[in-house]
């Protein structure tokens, strides 16, 4: 993860953890994740609500690392 996406070690650990637990998104204030594809990266200010997801979409299971 660290080399593939040119991430700092803490960011690589967060991404690896999110992928390992099957999260459908990663919530973070960091901008290090701009190169990551396949996992939505949400900022803390992103409003996540069932009203903003398409009908029939899977529930959002986001990983929010505690720093």
mmCIF file of N, CA and C in Angstrom:
data_model
loop_
_atom_site.group_PDB
_atom_site.id
_atom_site.type_symbol
_atom_site.label_atom_id
_atom_site.label_comp_id
_atom_site.label_asym_id
_atom_site.label_seq_id
_atom_site.Cartn_x
_atom_site.Cartn_y
_atom_site.Cartn_z
ATOM 1 N N UNK A 1 0.824 -1.181 0.000
ATOM 2 C CA UNK A 1 0.000 0.000 0.000
ATOM 3 C C UNK A 1 0.875 1.254 0.000
ATOM 4 N N UNK A 2 1.884 1.227 0.841
ATOM 5 C CA UNK A 2 2.728 2.407 0.996
ATOM 6 C C UNK A 2 3.404 2.781 -0.321
ATOM 7 N N UNK A 3 3.982 1.811 -0.991
ATOM 8 C CA UNK A 3 4.688 2.073 -2.245
ATOM 9 C C UNK A 3 3.701 2.268 -3.391
ATOM 10 N N UNK A 4 2.694 1.415 -3.465
ATOM 11 C CA UNK A 4 1.738 1.455 -4.572
ATOM 12 C C UNK A 4 1.060 2.818 -4.702
ATOM 13 N N UNK A 5 0.670 3.409 -3.581
ATOM 14 C CA UNK A 5 -0.054 4.680 -3.607
ATOM 15 C C UNK A 5 0.778 5.852 -3.094
ATOM 16 N N UNK A 6 2.077 5.645 -2.852
ATOM 17 C CA UNK A 6 2.975 6.688 -2.347
ATOM 18 C C UNK A 6 2.427 7.319 -1.069
ATOM 19 N N UNK A 7 2.035 6.461 -0.128
ATOM 20 C CA UNK A 7 1.466 6.922 1.141
ATOM 21 C C UNK A 7 2.515 6.908 2.244
ATOM 22 N N UNK A 8 2.333 7.768 3.218
ATOM 23 C CA UNK A 8 3.130 7.703 4.434
ATOM 24 C C UNK A 8 2.688 6.451 5.193
ATOM 25 N N UNK A 9 3.529 5.938 6.066
ATOM 26 C CA UNK A 9 3.224 4.690 6.771
ATOM 27 C C UNK A 9 1.887 4.716 7.509
ATOM 28 N N UNK A 10 1.552 5.760 8.291
ATOM 29 C CA UNK A 10 0.252 5.746 8.989
ATOM 30 C C UNK A 10 -0.939 5.668 8.028
ATOM 31 N N UNK A 11 -0.855 6.376 6.915
ATOM 32 C CA UNK A 11 -1.940 6.347 5.935
ATOM 33 C C UNK A 11 -2.050 4.968 5.288
ATOM 34 N N UNK A 12 -0.912 4.335 5.018
ATOM 35 C CA UNK A 12 -0.916 2.992 4.432
ATOM 36 C C UNK A 12 -1.549 1.988 5.386
ATOM 37 N N UNK A 13 -1.273 2.121 6.675
ATOM 38 C CA UNK A 13 -1.865 1.230 7.680
ATOM 39 C C UNK A 13 -3.379 1.443 7.734
ATOM 40 N N UNK A 14 -3.825 2.690 7.683
ATOM 41 C CA UNK A 14 -5.264 2.976 7.690
ATOM 42 C C UNK A 14 -5.949 2.354 6.479
ATOM 43 N N UNK A 15 -5.344 2.519 5.304
ATOM 44 C CA UNK A 15 -5.925 1.963 4.083
ATOM 45 C C UNK A 15 -5.956 0.440 4.140
ATOM 46 N N UNK A 16 -4.864 -0.174 4.556
ATOM 47 C CA UNK A 16 -4.808 -1.635 4.646
ATOM 48 C C UNK A 16 -5.853 -2.161 5.620
ATOM 49 N N UNK A 17 -6.041 -1.465 6.733
ATOM 50 C CA UNK A 17 -7.040 -1.884 7.717
ATOM 51 C C UNK A 17 -8.441 -1.778 7.141
ATOM 52 N N UNK A 18 -8.738 -0.671 6.476
ATOM 53 C CA UNK A 18 -10.059 -0.482 5.870
ATOM 54 C C UNK A 18 -10.351 -1.586 4.857
ATOM 55 N N UNK A 19 -9.375 -1.917 4.035
ATOM 56 C CA UNK A 19 -9.566 -2.974 3.038
ATOM 57 C C UNK A 19 -9.706 -4.340 3.705
ATOM 58 N N UNK A 20 -8.921 -4.587 4.748
ATOM 59 C CA UNK A 20 -8.950 -5.875 5.439
ATOM 60 C C UNK A 20 -10.294 -6.149 6.103
ATOM 61 N N UNK A 21 -10.905 -5.120 6.676
ATOM 62 C CA UNK A 21 -12.188 -5.335 7.357
ATOM 63 C C UNK A 21 -13.377 -5.237 6.409
ATOM 64 N N UNK A 22 -13.108 -4.966 5.135
ATOM 65 C CA UNK A 22 -14.184 -4.901 4.154
ATOM 66 C C UNK A 22 -14.987 -3.615 4.202
ATOM 67 N N UNK A 23 -14.361 -2.524 4.643
ATOM 68 C CA UNK A 23 -15.058 -1.236 4.693
ATOM 69 C C UNK A 23 -15.446 -0.810 3.284
ATOM 70 N N UNK A 24 -16.574 -0.124 3.176
ATOM 71 C CA UNK A 24 -16.992 0.371 1.867
ATOM 72 C C UNK A 24 -16.528 1.805 1.654
ATOM 73 N N UNK A 25 -15.879 2.402 2.666
ATOM 74 C CA UNK A 25 -15.313 3.748 2.546
ATOM 75 C C UNK A 25 -14.317 3.967 3.675
ATOM 76 N N UNK A 26 -13.468 4.960 3.489
ATOM 77 C CA UNK A 26 -12.512 5.370 4.516
ATOM 78 C C UNK A 26 -12.788 6.838 4.812
ATOM 79 N N UNK A 27 -13.047 7.153 6.072
ATOM 80 C CA UNK A 27 -13.316 8.533 6.478
ATOM 81 C C UNK A 27 -12.039 9.105 7.074
ATOM 82 N N UNK A 28 -11.527 10.175 6.477
ATOM 83 C CA UNK A 28 -10.270 10.764 6.929
ATOM 84 C C UNK A 28 -10.178 12.217 6.487
ATOM 85 N N UNK A 29 -9.506 13.051 7.274
ATOM 86 C CA UNK A 29 -9.278 14.426 6.838
ATOM 87 C C UNK A 29 -8.039 14.542 5.940
ATOM 88 N N UNK A 30 -7.262 13.463 5.822
ATOM 89 C CA UNK A 30 -6.021 13.482 5.044
ATOM 90 C C UNK A 30 -6.297 13.544 3.550
ATOM 91 N N UNK A 31 -5.392 14.185 2.839
ATOM 92 C CA UNK A 31 -5.499 14.251 1.380
ATOM 93 C C UNK A 31 -4.536 13.271 0.712
ATOM 94 N N UNK A 32 -3.831 12.483 1.516
ATOM 95 C CA UNK A 32 -2.856 11.527 0.989
ATOM 96 C C UNK A 32 -3.485 10.463 0.099
ATOM 97 N N UNK A 33 -4.782 10.297 0.171
ATOM 98 C CA UNK A 33 -5.449 9.175 -0.473
ATOM 99 C C UNK A 33 -5.963 9.487 -1.876
ATOM 100 N N UNK A 34 -5.539 10.587 -2.476
ATOM 101 C CA UNK A 34 -6.077 10.992 -3.777
ATOM 102 C C UNK A 34 -5.799 9.975 -4.887
ATOM 103 N N UNK A 35 -4.742 9.192 -4.779
ATOM 104 C CA UNK A 35 -4.407 8.206 -5.812
ATOM 105 C C UNK A 35 -5.128 6.877 -5.626
ATOM 106 N N UNK A 36 -5.792 6.697 -4.502
ATOM 107 C CA UNK A 36 -6.443 5.420 -4.194
ATOM 108 C C UNK A 36 -7.711 5.267 -5.025
ATOM 109 N N UNK A 37 -7.844 4.130 -5.659
ATOM 110 C CA UNK A 37 -9.038 3.811 -6.453
ATOM 111 C C UNK A 37 -9.669 2.553 -5.872
ATOM 112 N N UNK A 38 -10.972 2.432 -5.980
ATOM 113 C CA UNK A 38 -11.653 1.226 -5.533
ATOM 114 C C UNK A 38 -12.218 1.309 -4.131
ATOM 115 N N UNK A 39 -11.889 2.362 -3.391
ATOM 116 C CA UNK A 39 -12.428 2.558 -2.053
ATOM 117 C C UNK A 39 -12.718 4.047 -1.908
ATOM 118 N N UNK A 40 -13.987 4.414 -1.750
ATOM 119 C CA UNK A 40 -14.293 5.840 -1.595
ATOM 120 C C UNK A 40 -13.611 6.418 -0.360
ATOM 121 N N UNK A 41 -13.041 7.592 -0.523
ATOM 122 C CA UNK A 41 -12.397 8.304 0.575
ATOM 123 C C UNK A 41 -13.283 9.504 0.893
ATOM 124 N N UNK A 42 -13.805 9.542 2.111
ATOM 125 C CA UNK A 42 -14.717 10.601 2.520
ATOM 126 C C UNK A 42 -14.036 11.507 3.530
ATOM 127 N N UNK A 43 -14.287 12.805 3.416
ATOM 128 C CA UNK A 43 -13.768 13.722 4.426
ATOM 129 C C UNK A 43 -14.726 13.709 5.604
ATOM 130 N N UNK A 44 -14.278 14.180 6.742
ATOM 131 C CA UNK A 44 -15.149 14.202 7.916
ATOM 132 C C UNK A 44 -16.363 15.080 7.684
ATOM 133 N N UNK A 45 -16.248 16.049 6.802
ATOM 134 C CA UNK A 45 -17.359 16.962 6.563
ATOM 135 C C UNK A 45 -18.379 16.405 5.574
ATOM 136 N N UNK A 46 -18.065 15.264 4.943
ATOM 137 C CA UNK A 46 -18.999 14.661 3.997
ATOM 138 C C UNK A 46 -20.215 14.146 4.743
ATOM 139 N N UNK A 47 -21.372 14.592 4.339
ATOM 140 C CA UNK A 47 -22.590 14.112 4.988
ATOM 141 C C UNK A 47 -22.959 12.768 4.383
ATOM 142 N N UNK A 48 -23.025 11.760 5.228
ATOM 143 C CA UNK A 48 -23.383 10.424 4.770
ATOM 144 C C UNK A 48 -24.762 10.110 5.320
ATOM 145 N N UNK A 49 -25.680 9.963 4.436
ATOM 146 C CA UNK A 49 -27.052 9.717 4.851
ATOM 147 C C UNK A 49 -27.717 8.783 3.861
ATOM 148 N N UNK A 50 -28.696 8.041 4.326
ATOM 149 C CA UNK A 50 -29.376 7.117 3.416
ATOM 150 C C UNK A 50 -30.115 7.873 2.323
ATOM 151 N N UNK A 51 -30.398 9.157 2.545
ATOM 152 C CA UNK A 51 -31.093 9.952 1.538
ATOM 153 C C UNK A 51 -30.191 10.323 0.368
ATOM 154 N N UNK A 52 -28.884 10.197 0.530
ATOM 155 C CA UNK A 52 -27.949 10.553 -0.521
ATOM 156 C C UNK A 52 -27.410 9.330 -1.264
ATOM 157 N N UNK A 53 -27.885 8.157 -0.916
ATOM 158 C CA UNK A 53 -27.452 6.939 -1.602
ATOM 159 C C UNK A 53 -28.553 6.478 -2.542
ATOM 160 N N UNK A 54 -28.182 5.895 -3.658
ATOM 161 C CA UNK A 54 -29.194 5.391 -4.582
ATOM 162 C C UNK A 54 -30.055 4.315 -3.922
ATOM 163 N N UNK A 55 -31.288 4.250 -4.327
ATOM 164 C CA UNK A 55 -32.187 3.223 -3.801
ATOM 165 C C UNK A 55 -31.586 1.848 -4.069
ATOM 166 N N UNK A 56 -31.599 1.010 -3.062
ATOM 167 C CA UNK A 56 -31.066 -0.341 -3.194
ATOM 168 C C UNK A 56 -29.565 -0.442 -2.948
ATOM 169 N N UNK A 57 -28.910 0.694 -2.688
ATOM 170 C CA UNK A 57 -27.463 0.664 -2.435
ATOM 171 C C UNK A 57 -27.188 -0.033 -1.107
ATOM 172 N N UNK A 58 -26.053 -0.693 -1.039
ATOM 173 C CA UNK A 58 -25.664 -1.362 0.201
ATOM 174 C C UNK A 58 -25.420 -0.321 1.287
ATOM 175 N N UNK A 59 -25.623 -0.694 2.551
ATOM 176 C CA UNK A 59 -25.318 0.232 3.643
ATOM 177 C C UNK A 59 -23.835 0.591 3.632
ATOM 178 N N UNK A 60 -23.530 1.790 4.058
ATOM 179 C CA UNK A 60 -22.152 2.246 4.111
ATOM 180 C C UNK A 60 -21.493 1.735 5.386
ATOM 181 N N UNK A 61 -20.404 1.015 5.235
ATOM 182 C CA UNK A 61 -19.629 0.518 6.375
ATOM 183 C C UNK A 61 -18.262 1.182 6.298
ATOM 184 N N UNK A 62 -18.159 2.356 6.889
ATOM 185 C CA UNK A 62 -16.932 3.142 6.782
ATOM 186 C C UNK A 62 -15.982 2.840 7.928
ATOM 187 N N UNK A 63 -14.704 2.937 7.628
ATOM 188 C CA UNK A 63 -13.650 2.805 8.630
ATOM 189 C C UNK A 63 -13.168 4.208 8.953
ATOM 190 N N UNK A 64 -13.231 4.576 10.223
ATOM 191 C CA UNK A 64 -12.776 5.890 10.667
ATOM 192 C C UNK A 64 -11.675 5.692 11.693
ATOM 193 N N UNK A 65 -10.410 5.852 11.276
ATOM 194 C CA UNK A 65 -9.315 5.629 12.213
ATOM 195 C C UNK A 65 -9.304 6.677 13.314
ATOM 196 N N UNK A 66 -8.994 6.259 14.516
ATOM 197 C CA UNK A 66 -8.871 7.175 15.645
ATOM 198 C C UNK A 66 -7.395 7.494 15.800
ATOM 199 N N UNK A 67 -7.077 8.758 15.702
ATOM 200 C CA UNK A 67 -5.670 9.170 15.752
ATOM 201 C C UNK A 67 -5.389 9.873 17.046
#
